[in-house]
Coordinates of C-alpha atoms in Angstrom, one line a residue:
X3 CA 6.9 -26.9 -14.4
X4 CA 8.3 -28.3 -17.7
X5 CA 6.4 -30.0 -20.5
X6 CA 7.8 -31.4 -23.7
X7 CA 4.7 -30.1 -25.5
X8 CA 4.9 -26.4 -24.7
X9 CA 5.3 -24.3 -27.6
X10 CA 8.5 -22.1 -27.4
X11 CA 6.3 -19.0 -28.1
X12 CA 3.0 -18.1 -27.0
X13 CA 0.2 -19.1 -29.6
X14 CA -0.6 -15.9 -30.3
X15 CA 2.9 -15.0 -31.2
X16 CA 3.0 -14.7 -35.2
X17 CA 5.0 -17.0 -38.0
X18 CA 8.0 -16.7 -38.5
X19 CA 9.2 -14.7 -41.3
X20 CA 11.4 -15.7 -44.6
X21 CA 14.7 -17.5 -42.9
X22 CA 17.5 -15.6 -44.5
X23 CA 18.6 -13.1 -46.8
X24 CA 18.1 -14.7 -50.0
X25 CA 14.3 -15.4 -49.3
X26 CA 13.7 -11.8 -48.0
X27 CA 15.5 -10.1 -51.3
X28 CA 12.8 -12.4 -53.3
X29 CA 10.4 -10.6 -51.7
X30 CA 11.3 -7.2 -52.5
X31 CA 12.2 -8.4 -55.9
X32 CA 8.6 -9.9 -56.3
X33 CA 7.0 -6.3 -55.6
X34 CA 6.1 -3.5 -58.7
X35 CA 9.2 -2.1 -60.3
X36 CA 10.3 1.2 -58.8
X37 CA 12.0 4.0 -60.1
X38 CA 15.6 3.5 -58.5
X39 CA 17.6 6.8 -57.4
X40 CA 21.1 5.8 -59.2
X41 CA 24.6 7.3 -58.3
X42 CA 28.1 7.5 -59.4
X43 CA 29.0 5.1 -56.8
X44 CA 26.6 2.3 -57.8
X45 CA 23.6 2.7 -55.2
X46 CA 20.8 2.1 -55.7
X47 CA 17.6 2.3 -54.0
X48 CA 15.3 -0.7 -53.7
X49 CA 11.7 -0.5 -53.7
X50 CA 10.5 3.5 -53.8
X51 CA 8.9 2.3 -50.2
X52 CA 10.5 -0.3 -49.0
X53 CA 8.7 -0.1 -45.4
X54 CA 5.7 -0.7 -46.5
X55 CA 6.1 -3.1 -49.3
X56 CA 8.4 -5.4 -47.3
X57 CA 5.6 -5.5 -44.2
X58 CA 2.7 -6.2 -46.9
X59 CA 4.6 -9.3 -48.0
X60 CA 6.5 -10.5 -45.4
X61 CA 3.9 -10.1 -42.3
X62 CA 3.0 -13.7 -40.9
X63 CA -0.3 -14.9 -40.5
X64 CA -1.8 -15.3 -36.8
X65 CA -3.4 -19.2 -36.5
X66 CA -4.8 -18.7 -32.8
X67 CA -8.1 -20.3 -31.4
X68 CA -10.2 -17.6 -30.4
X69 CA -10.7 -17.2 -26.1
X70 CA -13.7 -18.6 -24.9
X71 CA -16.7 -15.6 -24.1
X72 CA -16.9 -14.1 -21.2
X73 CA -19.7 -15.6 -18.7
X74 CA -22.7 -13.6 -17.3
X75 CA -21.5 -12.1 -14.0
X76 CA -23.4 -14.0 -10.6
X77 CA -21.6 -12.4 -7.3
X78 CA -21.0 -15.8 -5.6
X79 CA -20.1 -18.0 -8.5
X80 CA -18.6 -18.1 -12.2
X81 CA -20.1 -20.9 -14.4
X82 CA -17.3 -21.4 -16.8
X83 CA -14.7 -23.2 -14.3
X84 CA -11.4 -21.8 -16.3
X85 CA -12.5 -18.1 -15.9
X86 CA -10.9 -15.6 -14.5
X87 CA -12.0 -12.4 -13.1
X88 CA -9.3 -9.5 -13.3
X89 CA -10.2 -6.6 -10.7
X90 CA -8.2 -4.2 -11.3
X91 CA -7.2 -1.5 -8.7
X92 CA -5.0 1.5 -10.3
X93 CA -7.6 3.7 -8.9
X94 CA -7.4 2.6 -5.4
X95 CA -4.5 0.6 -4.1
X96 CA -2.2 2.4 -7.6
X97 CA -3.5 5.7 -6.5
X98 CA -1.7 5.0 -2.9
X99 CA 1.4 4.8 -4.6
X100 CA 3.0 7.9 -2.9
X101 CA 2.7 11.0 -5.5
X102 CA 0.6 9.2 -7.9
X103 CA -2.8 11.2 -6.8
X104 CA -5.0 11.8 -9.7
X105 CA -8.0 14.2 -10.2
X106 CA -11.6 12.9 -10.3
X107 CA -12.0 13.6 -14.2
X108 CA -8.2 12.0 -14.3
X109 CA -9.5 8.6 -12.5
X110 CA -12.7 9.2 -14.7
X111 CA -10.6 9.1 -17.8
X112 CA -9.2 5.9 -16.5
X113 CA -12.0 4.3 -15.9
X114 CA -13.5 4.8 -19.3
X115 CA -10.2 3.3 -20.7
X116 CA -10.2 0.3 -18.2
X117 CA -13.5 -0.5 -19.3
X118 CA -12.5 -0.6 -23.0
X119 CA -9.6 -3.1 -22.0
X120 CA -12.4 -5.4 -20.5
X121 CA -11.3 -5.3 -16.9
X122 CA -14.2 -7.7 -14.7
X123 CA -14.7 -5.1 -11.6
X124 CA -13.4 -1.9 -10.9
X125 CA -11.9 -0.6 -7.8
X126 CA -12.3 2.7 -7.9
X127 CA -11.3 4.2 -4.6
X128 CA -11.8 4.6 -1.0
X129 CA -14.9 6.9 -0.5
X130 CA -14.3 7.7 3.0
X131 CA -11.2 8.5 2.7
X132 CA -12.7 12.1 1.6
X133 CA -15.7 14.2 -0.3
X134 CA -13.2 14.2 -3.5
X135 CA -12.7 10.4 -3.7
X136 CA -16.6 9.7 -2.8
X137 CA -17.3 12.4 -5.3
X138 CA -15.0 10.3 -8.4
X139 CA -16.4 6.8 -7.4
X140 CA -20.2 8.1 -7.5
X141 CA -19.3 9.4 -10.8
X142 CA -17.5 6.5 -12.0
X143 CA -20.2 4.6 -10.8
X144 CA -22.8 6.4 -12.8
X145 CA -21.5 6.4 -15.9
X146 CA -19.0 3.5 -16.6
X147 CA -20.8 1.7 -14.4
X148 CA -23.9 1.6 -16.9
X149 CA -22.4 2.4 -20.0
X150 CA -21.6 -0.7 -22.4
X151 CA -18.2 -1.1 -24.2
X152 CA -17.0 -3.6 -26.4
X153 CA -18.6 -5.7 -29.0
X154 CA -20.4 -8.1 -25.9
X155 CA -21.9 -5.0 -24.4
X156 CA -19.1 -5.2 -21.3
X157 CA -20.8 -3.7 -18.4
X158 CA -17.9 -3.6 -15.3
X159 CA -18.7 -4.0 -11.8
X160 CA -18.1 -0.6 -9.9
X161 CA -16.6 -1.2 -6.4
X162 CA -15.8 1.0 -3.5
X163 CA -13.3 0.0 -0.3
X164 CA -14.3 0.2 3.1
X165 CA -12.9 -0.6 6.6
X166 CA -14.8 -3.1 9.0
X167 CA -17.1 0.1 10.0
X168 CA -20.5 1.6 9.5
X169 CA -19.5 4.9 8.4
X170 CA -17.3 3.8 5.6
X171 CA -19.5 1.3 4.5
X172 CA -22.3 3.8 4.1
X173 CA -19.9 5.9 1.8
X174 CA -19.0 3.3 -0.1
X175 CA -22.3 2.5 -0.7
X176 CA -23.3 6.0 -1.7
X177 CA -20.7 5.8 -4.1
X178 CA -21.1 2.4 -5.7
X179 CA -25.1 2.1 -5.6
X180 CA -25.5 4.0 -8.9
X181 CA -24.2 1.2 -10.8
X182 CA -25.5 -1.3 -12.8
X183 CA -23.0 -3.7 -10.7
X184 CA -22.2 -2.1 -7.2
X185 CA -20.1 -3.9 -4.8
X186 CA -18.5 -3.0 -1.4
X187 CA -15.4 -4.4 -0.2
X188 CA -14.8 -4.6 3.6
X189 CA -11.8 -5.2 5.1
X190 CA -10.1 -5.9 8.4
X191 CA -6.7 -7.5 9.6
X192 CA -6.2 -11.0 11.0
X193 CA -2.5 -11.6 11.2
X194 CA -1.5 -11.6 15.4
X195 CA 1.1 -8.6 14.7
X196 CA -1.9 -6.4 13.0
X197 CA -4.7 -7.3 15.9
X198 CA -2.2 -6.7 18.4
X199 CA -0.5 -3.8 17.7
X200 CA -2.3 -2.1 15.4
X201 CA -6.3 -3.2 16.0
X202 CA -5.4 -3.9 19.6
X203 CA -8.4 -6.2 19.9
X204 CA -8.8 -10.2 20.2
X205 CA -9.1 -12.7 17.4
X206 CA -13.4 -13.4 18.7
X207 CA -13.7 -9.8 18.1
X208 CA -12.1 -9.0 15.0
X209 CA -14.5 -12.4 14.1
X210 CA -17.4 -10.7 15.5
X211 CA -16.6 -7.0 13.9
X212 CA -16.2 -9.0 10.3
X213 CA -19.4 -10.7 10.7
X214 CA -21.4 -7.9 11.7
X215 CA -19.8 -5.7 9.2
X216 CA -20.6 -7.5 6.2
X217 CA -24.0 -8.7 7.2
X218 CA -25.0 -5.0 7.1
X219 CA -23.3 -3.7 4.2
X220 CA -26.0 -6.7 2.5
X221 CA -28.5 -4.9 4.4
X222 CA -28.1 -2.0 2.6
X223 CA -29.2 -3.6 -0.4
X224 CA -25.9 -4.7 -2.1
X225 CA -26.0 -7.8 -3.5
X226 CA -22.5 -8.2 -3.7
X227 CA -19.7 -7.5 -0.8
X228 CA -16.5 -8.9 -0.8
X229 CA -14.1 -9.9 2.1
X230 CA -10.9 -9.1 2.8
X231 CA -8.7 -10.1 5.8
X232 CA -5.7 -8.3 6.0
X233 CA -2.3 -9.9 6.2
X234 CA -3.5 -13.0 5.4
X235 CA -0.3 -14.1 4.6
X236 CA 1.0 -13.8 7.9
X237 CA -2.1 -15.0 9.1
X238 CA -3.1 -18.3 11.1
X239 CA -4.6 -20.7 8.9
X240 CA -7.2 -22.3 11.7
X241 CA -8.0 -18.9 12.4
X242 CA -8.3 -17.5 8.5
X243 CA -10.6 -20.8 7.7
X244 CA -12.7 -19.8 10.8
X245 CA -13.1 -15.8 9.7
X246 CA -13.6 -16.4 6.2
X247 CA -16.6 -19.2 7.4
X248 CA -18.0 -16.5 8.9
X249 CA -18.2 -13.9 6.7
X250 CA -20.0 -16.6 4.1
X251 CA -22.5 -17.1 6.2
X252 CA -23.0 -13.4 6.4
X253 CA -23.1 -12.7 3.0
X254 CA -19.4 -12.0 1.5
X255 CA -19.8 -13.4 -2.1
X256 CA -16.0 -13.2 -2.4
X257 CA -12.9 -14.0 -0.2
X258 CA -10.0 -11.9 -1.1
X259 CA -7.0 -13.3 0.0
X260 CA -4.0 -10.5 0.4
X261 CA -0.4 -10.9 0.5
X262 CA -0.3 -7.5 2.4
X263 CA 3.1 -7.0 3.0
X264 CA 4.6 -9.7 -0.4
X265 CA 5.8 -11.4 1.9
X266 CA 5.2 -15.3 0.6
X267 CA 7.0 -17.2 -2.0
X268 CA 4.7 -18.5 -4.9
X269 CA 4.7 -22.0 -3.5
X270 CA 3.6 -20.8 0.0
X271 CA 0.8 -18.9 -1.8
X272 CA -0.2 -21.3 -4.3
X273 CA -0.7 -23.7 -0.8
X274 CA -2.5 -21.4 1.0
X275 CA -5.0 -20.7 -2.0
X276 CA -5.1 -24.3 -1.9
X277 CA -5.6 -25.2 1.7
X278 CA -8.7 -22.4 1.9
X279 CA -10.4 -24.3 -0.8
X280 CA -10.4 -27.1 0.9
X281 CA -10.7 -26.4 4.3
X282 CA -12.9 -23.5 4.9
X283 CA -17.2 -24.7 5.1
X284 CA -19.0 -22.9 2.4
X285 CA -15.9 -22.0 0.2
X286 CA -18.7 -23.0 -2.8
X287 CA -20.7 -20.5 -2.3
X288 CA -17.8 -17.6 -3.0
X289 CA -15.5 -16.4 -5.2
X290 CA -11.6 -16.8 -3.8
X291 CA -9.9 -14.0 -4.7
X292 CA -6.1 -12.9 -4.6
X293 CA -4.4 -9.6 -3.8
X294 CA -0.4 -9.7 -4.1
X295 CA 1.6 -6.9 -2.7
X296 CA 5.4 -6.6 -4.8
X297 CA 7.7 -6.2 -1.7
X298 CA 9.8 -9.4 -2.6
X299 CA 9.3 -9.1 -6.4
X300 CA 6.9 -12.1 -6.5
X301 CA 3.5 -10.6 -7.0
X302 CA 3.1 -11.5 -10.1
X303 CA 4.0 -15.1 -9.4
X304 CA 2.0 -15.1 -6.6
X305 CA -1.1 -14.3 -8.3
X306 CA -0.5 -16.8 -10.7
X307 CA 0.1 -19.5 -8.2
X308 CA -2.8 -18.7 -6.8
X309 CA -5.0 -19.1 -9.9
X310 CA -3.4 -21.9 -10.6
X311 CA -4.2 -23.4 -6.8
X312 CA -7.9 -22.1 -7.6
X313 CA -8.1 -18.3 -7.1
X314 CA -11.0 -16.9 -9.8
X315 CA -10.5 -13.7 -9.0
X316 CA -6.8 -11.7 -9.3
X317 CA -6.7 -8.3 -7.9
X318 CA -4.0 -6.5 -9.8
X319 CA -3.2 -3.1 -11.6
X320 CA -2.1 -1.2 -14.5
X321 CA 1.8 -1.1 -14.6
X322 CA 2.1 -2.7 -11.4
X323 CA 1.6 0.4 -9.4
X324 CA 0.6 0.4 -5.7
X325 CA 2.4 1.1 -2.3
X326 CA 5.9 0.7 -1.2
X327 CA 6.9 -1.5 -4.2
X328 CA 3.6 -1.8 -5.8
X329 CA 0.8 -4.6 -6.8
X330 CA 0.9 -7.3 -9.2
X331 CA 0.7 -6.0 -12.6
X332 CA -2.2 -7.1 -15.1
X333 CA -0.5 -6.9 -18.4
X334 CA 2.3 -9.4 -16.7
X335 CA -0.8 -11.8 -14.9
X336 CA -2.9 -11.7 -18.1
X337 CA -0.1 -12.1 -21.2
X338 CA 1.2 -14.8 -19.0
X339 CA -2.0 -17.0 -18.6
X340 CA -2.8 -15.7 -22.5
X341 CA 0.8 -17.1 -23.2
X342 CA 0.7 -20.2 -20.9
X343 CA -2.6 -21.5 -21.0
X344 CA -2.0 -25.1 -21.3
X345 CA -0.1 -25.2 -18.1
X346 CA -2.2 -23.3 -16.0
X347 CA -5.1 -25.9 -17.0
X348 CA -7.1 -23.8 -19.4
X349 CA -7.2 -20.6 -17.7
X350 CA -8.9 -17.3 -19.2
X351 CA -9.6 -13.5 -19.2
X352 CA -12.2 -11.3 -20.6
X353 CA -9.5 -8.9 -21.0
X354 CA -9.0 -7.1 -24.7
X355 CA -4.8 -7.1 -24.4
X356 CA -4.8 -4.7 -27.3
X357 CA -5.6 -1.9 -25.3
X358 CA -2.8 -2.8 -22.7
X359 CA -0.2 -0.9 -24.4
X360 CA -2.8 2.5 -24.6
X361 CA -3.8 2.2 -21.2
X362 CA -0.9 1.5 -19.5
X363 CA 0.5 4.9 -21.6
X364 CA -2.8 6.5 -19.7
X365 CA -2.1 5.5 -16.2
X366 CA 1.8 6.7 -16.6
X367 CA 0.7 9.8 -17.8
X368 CA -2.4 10.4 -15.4
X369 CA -0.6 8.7 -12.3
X370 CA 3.1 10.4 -13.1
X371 CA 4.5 7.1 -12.3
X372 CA 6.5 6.4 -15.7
X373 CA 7.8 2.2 -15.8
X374 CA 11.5 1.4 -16.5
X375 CA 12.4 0.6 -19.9
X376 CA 13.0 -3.0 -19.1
X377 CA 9.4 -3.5 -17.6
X378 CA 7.8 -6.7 -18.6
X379 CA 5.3 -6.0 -21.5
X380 CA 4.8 -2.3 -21.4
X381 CA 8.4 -1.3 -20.9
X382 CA 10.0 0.6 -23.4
X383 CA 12.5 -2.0 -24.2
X384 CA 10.1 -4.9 -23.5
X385 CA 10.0 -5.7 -27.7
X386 CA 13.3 -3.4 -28.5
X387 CA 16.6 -5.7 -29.8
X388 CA 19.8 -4.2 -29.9
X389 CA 22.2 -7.1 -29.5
X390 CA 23.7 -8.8 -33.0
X391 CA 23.0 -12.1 -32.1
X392 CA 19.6 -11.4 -30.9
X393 CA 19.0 -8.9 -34.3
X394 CA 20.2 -12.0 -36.4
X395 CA 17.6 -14.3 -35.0
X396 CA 14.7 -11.9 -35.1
X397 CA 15.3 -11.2 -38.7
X398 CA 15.1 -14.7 -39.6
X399 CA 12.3 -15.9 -37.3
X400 CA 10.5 -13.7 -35.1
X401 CA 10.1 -16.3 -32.2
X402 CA 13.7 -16.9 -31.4
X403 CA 13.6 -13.9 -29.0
X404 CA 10.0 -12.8 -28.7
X405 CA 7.1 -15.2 -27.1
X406 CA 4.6 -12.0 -27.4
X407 CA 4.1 -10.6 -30.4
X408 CA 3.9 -7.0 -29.9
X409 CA 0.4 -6.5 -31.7
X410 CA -0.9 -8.7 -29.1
X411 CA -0.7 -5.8 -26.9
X412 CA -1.6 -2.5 -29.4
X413 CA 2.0 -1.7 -29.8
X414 CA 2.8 -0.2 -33.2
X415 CA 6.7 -0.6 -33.4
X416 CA 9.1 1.5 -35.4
X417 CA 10.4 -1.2 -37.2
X418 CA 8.7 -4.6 -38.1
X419 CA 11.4 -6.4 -36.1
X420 CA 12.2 -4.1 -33.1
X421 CA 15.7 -3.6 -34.6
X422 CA 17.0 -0.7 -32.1
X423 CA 20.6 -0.4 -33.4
X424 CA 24.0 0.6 -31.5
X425 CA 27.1 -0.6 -31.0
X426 CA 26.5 -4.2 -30.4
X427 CA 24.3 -4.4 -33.3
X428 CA 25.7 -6.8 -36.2
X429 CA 26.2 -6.7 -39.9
X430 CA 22.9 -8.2 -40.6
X431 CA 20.8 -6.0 -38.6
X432 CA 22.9 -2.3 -39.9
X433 CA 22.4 -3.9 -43.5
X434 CA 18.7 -4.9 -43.2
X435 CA 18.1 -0.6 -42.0
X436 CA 20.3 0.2 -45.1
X437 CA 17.5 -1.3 -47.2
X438 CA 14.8 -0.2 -45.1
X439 CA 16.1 3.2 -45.9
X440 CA 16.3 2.5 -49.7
X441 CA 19.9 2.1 -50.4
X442 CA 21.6 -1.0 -51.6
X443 CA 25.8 -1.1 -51.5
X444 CA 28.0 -3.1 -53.1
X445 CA 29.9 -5.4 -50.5
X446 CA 33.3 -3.6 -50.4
X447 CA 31.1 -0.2 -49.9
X448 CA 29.4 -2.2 -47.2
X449 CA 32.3 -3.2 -45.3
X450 CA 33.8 0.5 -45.5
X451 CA 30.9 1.8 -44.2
X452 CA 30.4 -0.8 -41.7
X453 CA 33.9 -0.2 -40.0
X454 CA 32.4 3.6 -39.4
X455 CA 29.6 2.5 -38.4
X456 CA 31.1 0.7 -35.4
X457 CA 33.3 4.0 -35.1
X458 CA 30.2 6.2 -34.5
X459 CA 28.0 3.6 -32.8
X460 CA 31.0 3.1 -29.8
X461 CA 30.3 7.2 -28.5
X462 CA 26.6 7.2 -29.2
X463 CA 23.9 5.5 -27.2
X464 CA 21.5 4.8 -29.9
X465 CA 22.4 5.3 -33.8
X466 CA 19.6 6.8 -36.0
X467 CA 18.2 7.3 -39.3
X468 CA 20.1 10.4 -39.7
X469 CA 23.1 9.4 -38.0
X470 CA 23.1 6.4 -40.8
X471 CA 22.3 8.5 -43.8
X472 CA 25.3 11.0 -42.6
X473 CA 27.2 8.2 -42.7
X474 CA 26.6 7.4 -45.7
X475 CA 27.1 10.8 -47.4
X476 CA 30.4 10.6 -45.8
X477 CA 31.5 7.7 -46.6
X478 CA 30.0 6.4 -50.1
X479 CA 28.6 9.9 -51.7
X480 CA 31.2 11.6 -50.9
X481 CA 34.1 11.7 -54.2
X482 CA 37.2 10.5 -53.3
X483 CA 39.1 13.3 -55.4
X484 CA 42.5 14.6 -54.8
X485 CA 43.4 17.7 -55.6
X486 CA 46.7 19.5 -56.3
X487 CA 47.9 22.4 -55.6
X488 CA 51.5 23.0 -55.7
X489 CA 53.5 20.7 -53.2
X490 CA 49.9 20.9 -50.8
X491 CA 47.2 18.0 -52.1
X492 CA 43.8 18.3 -50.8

């Protein structure tokens, strides 16, 4: 979807910084005289902290319009049309993920720190699956459920999974019931291959089962249960509008809509979405919901496709985790509608994306589960430039090769400019370190060191600060004496 009016970078990205060499020397030169460190060679350091002095100056100034608040939370409806509920399940559908278990006082520990990043509702296990998991959702429930974060007083919904039956809807609401916000979330499959092979029973009594089954988990006293058919995806439309009907009149306050198996395209989503809204009787009196399986690589398009088709609620999780090939990730869903806002018709989070970077560092460590270096937002590469030409641009304007700006997310880099050097790394990026480090060189000097430089950089992955300094001892400090001694010179 192009637009001559999108900005090239996100709006929270920042300025750009001076444009070239000349304007960034001013700079420095504008800071308070330092002592320089002199030598025989004609170095001379700049600034006696460079680092620092350079990032006082030169940082940009952010000119964003804050988000719009967060409205009061109603079950079955959200009064500001353009918000978004994120429901995030790292403790449920990421803890499925096979080896990525975690400890009640682990998932505890997340939970806290989900809070904190402002997450709508979360999902914090299966309780029926055993004692252990009941155990960490009741205590979830208990305290982050009632415990305010954040400078609006954040309270998070506390929800528990269930299947379409008594028994794990009554653990789920022992779990959940000590929360300020308890919900139950009730599922059961309605694709033909699932009722057939693996429920074995007809579409009127997966109907009737899904009906019954959420009328009594509001009997129980929660106010808020959401629906989930299974497969929807691969599910027949007359019959999904007819289910999900149902289940309204029943009591389901939200309709979650799962890609089980990732097996749609964003378009076939985004249509689905779509087609529900319009055609199922009473869809105004719930929350449509998405839940986006990674099998194909589209869950994250798929989710927003299906906010954008008029999903409120996106079920996702930290990092992306989940089974087989994992869930939609929320640092990808939210930075995207954060960064695209305009073409996703004024969309909006309650989430704090400057916790993203410490909590997805929580769930890795907790979970086990550690993301690729190239991993949209969080990876470790994600705001990391090794290539010349792309070191060039970032050093004269930030937003050639970055729509995010890294303190969007908490990320404290190494370097203002994500400068990461090796062997494709170009003149302008080695000799912007060389002052970071506080040593100016003459240009000859610069050139001889520069052809080493490549030398060293061609058998080495990464080149660091010491491996830059040694150069330099080598090849500048060094004297270049010659000494005699007999018909042997030295």
């Amino acid at each position: 979807m192009a637009s001559s009016s999108a900005k090239p970078y996100c709006c929270s990205s920042l300025n750009p910084a001076p444009s070239n060499a000349i304007a960034r020397r001013a700079a420095l030169s504008a800071l308070p005289a330092a002592k320089p460190r002199r030598f025989s060679h004609g170095l001379a350091a700049v600034a006696a902290n460079p680092r620092a002095s350079r990032s006082a100056v030169l940082r940009p100034v952010r000119a964003c319009l804050a988000a719009p608040r967060r409205p009061e939370y109603v079950p079955d409806r959200i009064d500001d049309p353009n918000y978004v509920r994120i429901f995030d399940t790292t403790l449920r559908d990421g803890e499925q993920s096979p080896g990525a278990t975690m400890t009640s006082a682990e998932k505890l520990v997340v939970a806290r720190q989900l809070a904190r990043l402002g997450v709508d509702i979360i999902e914090a296990g299966f309780p029926a699956s055993s004692p252990d998991d009941l155990d960490a959702v009741r205590s979830i429930a208990i305290e982050v459920g009632n415990t305010p974060v954040g400078e609006d007083g954040h309270v998070p919904v506390i929800c528990g999974l269930s299947r379409c039956n008594k028994r794990d809807i009554d653990a789920a609401w022992e779990a959940v019931r000590h929360a300020r916000k308890p919900r139950i979330h009730t599922f059961i499959a309605t694709s033909e291959i699932h009722m057939q092979h693996k429920l074995r029973k007809t579409p009127d009594q997966v109907v009737a089962i899904a009906r019954e089954m959420v009328a009594y988990a509001r009997s129980l006293g929660c106010p808020d249960v959401e629906f989930s058919p299974e497969d929807a995806g691969r599910s027949n439309r007359e019959f999904l509008y007819h289910i999900l009907e149902e289940v309204i009149k029943a009591g389901a306050t939200t309709l979650n809509i799962p890609d089980t198996v990732g097996y749609t395209l964003p378009h076939e989503f985004g249509k689905l979405i779509a087609d529900i809204k319009a055609n199922t009787p009473g869809i105004e009196n719930a929350i449509i919901s998405t839940h986006c399986q990674n099998d194909l690589g589209l869950a994250s398009a798929n989710t927003l496709a299906g906010a954008y088709a008029g999903a409120r609620q996106l079920e996702v999780t930290i990092n992306g985790i989940g089974e087989r090939a994992g869930n939609a990730s929320l640092e990808e869903v939210v930075m995207a509608i954060k960064c695209r806002r305009e073409l996703l018709g004024g969309l909006h989070t309650g989430i704090n994306s400057q916790h993203i970077t410490m909590t997805s560092k929580m769930v890795q460590e907790h979970s086990g589960l550690h993301v690729q270096p190239h991993k949209a937002i969080v990876g470790a590469n994600a705001f990391a430039h090794e290539s010349g030409i792309h070191q060039d641009g970032m050093l004269k304007f930030k937003g050639t090769y970055e729509i995010i700006s890294p303190d969007d997310i908490g990320l404290t880099r190494a370097n203002e400019f994500g400068i990461v050097l090796g062997k494709l790394s170009g003149r302008h990026a080695v000799r912007t370190k060389l002052v970071e480090l506080g040593y100016e060189i003459n240009d000859k000097e610069f050139e001889d060191f520069f052809k080493r430089y490549k030398e060293v950089a061609e058998k080495k992955k990464r080149v660091t600060d010491e491996d830059i300094e040694a150069l330099l001892s080598d090849e500048i400090f060094q004297p270049k004496v010659i000494w005699s001694l007999g018909d042997v010179q030295v």
